[in-house]
Each structure stands twice: as structure tokens, then as C-alpha cells.
Amino acid sequence: MKDVSEESYFLVREDVLTESMQKTLEAKRLLQNGEESTIWDAVKRVGLSRSAFYKYRDTVFPFHSVVQERILTIFLQLEDREGSLAELLKTVSDAKCNVLTIHQTIPIQGRANVTLSLDVTEMTMELNAFLQSLKRLAFVESADVVSSGAF
């Protein structure tokens, strides 16, 4: 058997995968999302044999699940209030985002701009829900995505 470090990996379009591979991916999605609780129920729902599922389950993956690092850059305009950056960073931390960089301008006319680059690999919510949680903070006037990798 080949050592894992010697194996080759390829990125292929879904339509060139065999039907069994596509059904395996769908069954894995059903299990991951909790739509089905057992492998038997998941394969039955997608019309796949259990043996085919076990053959492919450790060899086919959706692209987003193998991306090692997901970086999100957000530009925020904040009202200059004491403790606002700390509260912003607490919200980021609560969402399980890791801060990579912070750039804050000097407040001018009671406003400051903040650019955050975040590793969102472990983020516990969807991107839109995360942005909404930032925008709900009383001192945040705007929050916009500048760039997002692997979303």
C-alpha cells in the first residue's frame, strides 16, 4: 500500500465523477448535515450500495472540505467609542475566527476604519450570519468583505 505522502491528488469537475462517487458525496453531505443519522439511511436515500459508499468514502471529498486555509478580509467603518475594538474582536473570537492582521486608522471626525484579515477555517457560522453579527454592533457603521478565499 502506498504511503499517504506518495499519493497524488487531482481536482476534477463533478460531471466526470462516476455516479457512485457523486452519490457517495451526497450521502456524506446528508450525514454531515444531520439530514440522515446512519450510513444505511443515507445510502438508501441516494440510491447507493453500502459497499460502494465504503469504497469511495475516504477517497472523494468536496473541494471546500480539503482547502486548508480560508482567509477573509473585512473592511469596517466604526464610530470611535471606548472599547469598540475590544468588543469587535470579542465578536470575531466568539465566531471562532483567528485574527491574522488588524489595521486601524486614526479616528477622524469620530470615525475609524478597521481592516481585519481572519482565518475562518474554524468559523462556526455562515459568512452572511457572521457579517450580520458584526453589523449589529452599535458602533459598526459598515462591514464589507474585501476578499474571501475558498468560500
mmCIF file with all atom_site columns, N, CA, C and O in Angstrom, residues 22 25 30 54 56 84 87 89 97 122-123 143:
data_model
loop_
_atom_site.group_PDB
_atom_site.id
_atom_site.type_symbol
_atom_site.label_atom_id
_atom_site.label_alt_id
_atom_site.label_comp_id
_atom_site.label_asym_id
_atom_site.label_entity_id
_atom_site.label_seq_id
_atom_site.pdbx_PDB_ins_code
_atom_site.Cartn_x
_atom_site.Cartn_y
_atom_site.Cartn_z
_atom_site.occupancy
_atom_site.B_iso_or_equiv
_atom_site.pdbx_formal_charge
_atom_site.auth_seq_id
_atom_site.auth_comp_id
_atom_site.auth_asym_id
_atom_site.auth_atom_id
_atom_site.pdbx_PDB_model_num
ATOM 1  N N  . GLN A 1 22  ? -20.441 10.404 -7.070 1.00 0.00 ? 22  GLN A N  1
ATOM 2  C CA . GLN A 1 22  ? -21.346 11.526 -6.829 1.00 0.00 ? 22  GLN A CA 1
ATOM 3  C C  . GLN A 1 22  ? -22.343 11.185 -5.717 1.00 0.00 ? 22  GLN A C  1
ATOM 4  O O  . GLN A 1 22  ? -22.619 12.015 -4.845 1.00 0.00 ? 22  GLN A O  1
ATOM 5  N N  . LEU A 1 25  ? -20.653 11.320 -2.333 1.00 0.00 ? 25  LEU A N  1
ATOM 6  C CA . LEU A 1 25  ? -20.541 12.699 -1.855 1.00 0.00 ? 25  LEU A CA 1
ATOM 7  C C  . LEU A 1 25  ? -21.868 13.189 -1.281 1.00 0.00 ? 25  LEU A C  1
ATOM 8  O O  . LEU A 1 25  ? -21.899 13.848 -0.235 1.00 0.00 ? 25  LEU A O  1
ATOM 9  N N  . LEU A 1 30  ? -25.400 14.385 3.496  1.00 0.00 ? 30  LEU A N  1
ATOM 10 C CA . LEU A 1 30  ? -26.588 14.108 4.308  1.00 0.00 ? 30  LEU A CA 1
ATOM 11 C C  . LEU A 1 30  ? -26.196 13.751 5.739  1.00 0.00 ? 30  LEU A C  1
ATOM 12 O O  . LEU A 1 30  ? -26.842 14.193 6.698  1.00 0.00 ? 30  LEU A O  1
ATOM 13 N N  . TYR A 1 54  ? -18.569 2.631  1.123  1.00 0.00 ? 54  TYR A N  1
ATOM 14 C CA . TYR A 1 54  ? -17.331 2.361  1.855  1.00 0.00 ? 54  TYR A CA 1
ATOM 15 C C  . TYR A 1 54  ? -16.114 2.378  0.922  1.00 0.00 ? 54  TYR A C  1
ATOM 16 O O  . TYR A 1 54  ? -15.019 2.752  1.331  1.00 0.00 ? 54  TYR A O  1
ATOM 17 N N  . TYR A 1 56  ? -15.651 4.423  -1.624 1.00 0.00 ? 56  TYR A N  1
ATOM 18 C CA . TYR A 1 56  ? -15.295 5.789  -2.007 1.00 0.00 ? 56  TYR A CA 1
ATOM 19 C C  . TYR A 1 56  ? -15.262 6.806  -0.865 1.00 0.00 ? 56  TYR A C  1
ATOM 20 O O  . TYR A 1 56  ? -14.747 7.902  -1.045 1.00 0.00 ? 56  TYR A O  1
ATOM 21 N N  . SER A 1 84  ? -14.594 49.836 21.675 1.00 0.00 ? 84  SER A N  1
ATOM 22 C CA . SER A 1 84  ? -15.253 49.284 20.487 1.00 0.00 ? 84  SER A CA 1
ATOM 23 C C  . SER A 1 84  ? -14.397 48.219 19.794 1.00 0.00 ? 84  SER A C  1
ATOM 24 O O  . SER A 1 84  ? -14.925 47.185 19.375 1.00 0.00 ? 84  SER A O  1
ATOM 25 N N  . GLU A 1 87  ? -14.637 44.995 21.766 1.00 0.00 ? 87  GLU A N  1
ATOM 26 C CA . GLU A 1 87  ? -15.928 44.324 21.563 1.00 0.00 ? 87  GLU A CA 1
ATOM 27 C C  . GLU A 1 87  ? -16.004 43.686 20.180 1.00 0.00 ? 87  GLU A C  1
ATOM 28 O O  . GLU A 1 87  ? -16.525 42.583 20.022 1.00 0.00 ? 87  GLU A O  1
ATOM 29 N N  . LEU A 1 89  ? -13.452 42.544 18.440 1.00 0.00 ? 89  LEU A N  1
ATOM 30 C CA . LEU A 1 89  ? -12.595 41.363 18.467 1.00 0.00 ? 89  LEU A CA 1
ATOM 31 C C  . LEU A 1 89  ? -13.209 40.229 19.276 1.00 0.00 ? 89  LEU A C  1
ATOM 32 O O  . LEU A 1 89  ? -13.011 39.051 18.960 1.00 0.00 ? 89  LEU A O  1
ATOM 33 N N  . CYS A 1 97  ? -13.092 32.746 14.771 1.00 0.00 ? 97  CYS A N  1
ATOM 34 C CA . CYS A 1 97  ? -12.203 33.266 13.734 1.00 0.00 ? 97  CYS A CA 1
ATOM 35 C C  . CYS A 1 97  ? -10.876 33.628 14.388 1.00 0.00 ? 97  CYS A C  1
ATOM 36 O O  . CYS A 1 97  ? -10.847 34.118 15.516 1.00 0.00 ? 97  CYS A O  1
ATOM 37 N N  . GLU A 1 122 ? -12.118 27.615 11.160 1.00 0.00 ? 122 GLU A N  1
ATOM 38 C CA . GLU A 1 122 ? -12.909 27.042 12.252 1.00 0.00 ? 122 GLU A CA 1
ATOM 39 C C  . GLU A 1 122 ? -14.183 27.833 12.538 1.00 0.00 ? 122 GLU A C  1
ATOM 40 O O  . GLU A 1 122 ? -14.844 27.587 13.551 1.00 0.00 ? 122 GLU A O  1
ATOM 41 N N  . MET A 1 123 ? -14.532 28.785 11.678 1.00 0.00 ? 123 MET A N  1
ATOM 42 C CA . MET A 1 123 ? -15.697 29.634 11.930 1.00 0.00 ? 123 MET A CA 1
ATOM 43 C C  . MET A 1 123 ? -16.949 28.783 12.113 1.00 0.00 ? 123 MET A C  1
ATOM 44 O O  . MET A 1 123 ? -17.183 27.838 11.361 1.00 0.00 ? 123 MET A O  1
ATOM 45 N N  . ALA A 1 143 ? -19.767 47.112 7.333  1.00 0.00 ? 143 ALA A N  1
ATOM 46 C CA . ALA A 1 143 ? -18.860 45.961 7.325  1.00 0.00 ? 143 ALA A CA 1
ATOM 47 C C  . ALA A 1 143 ? -18.975 45.322 5.949  1.00 0.00 ? 143 ALA A C  1
ATOM 48 O O  . ALA A 1 143 ? -20.047 44.853 5.570  1.00 0.00 ? 143 ALA A O  1
#
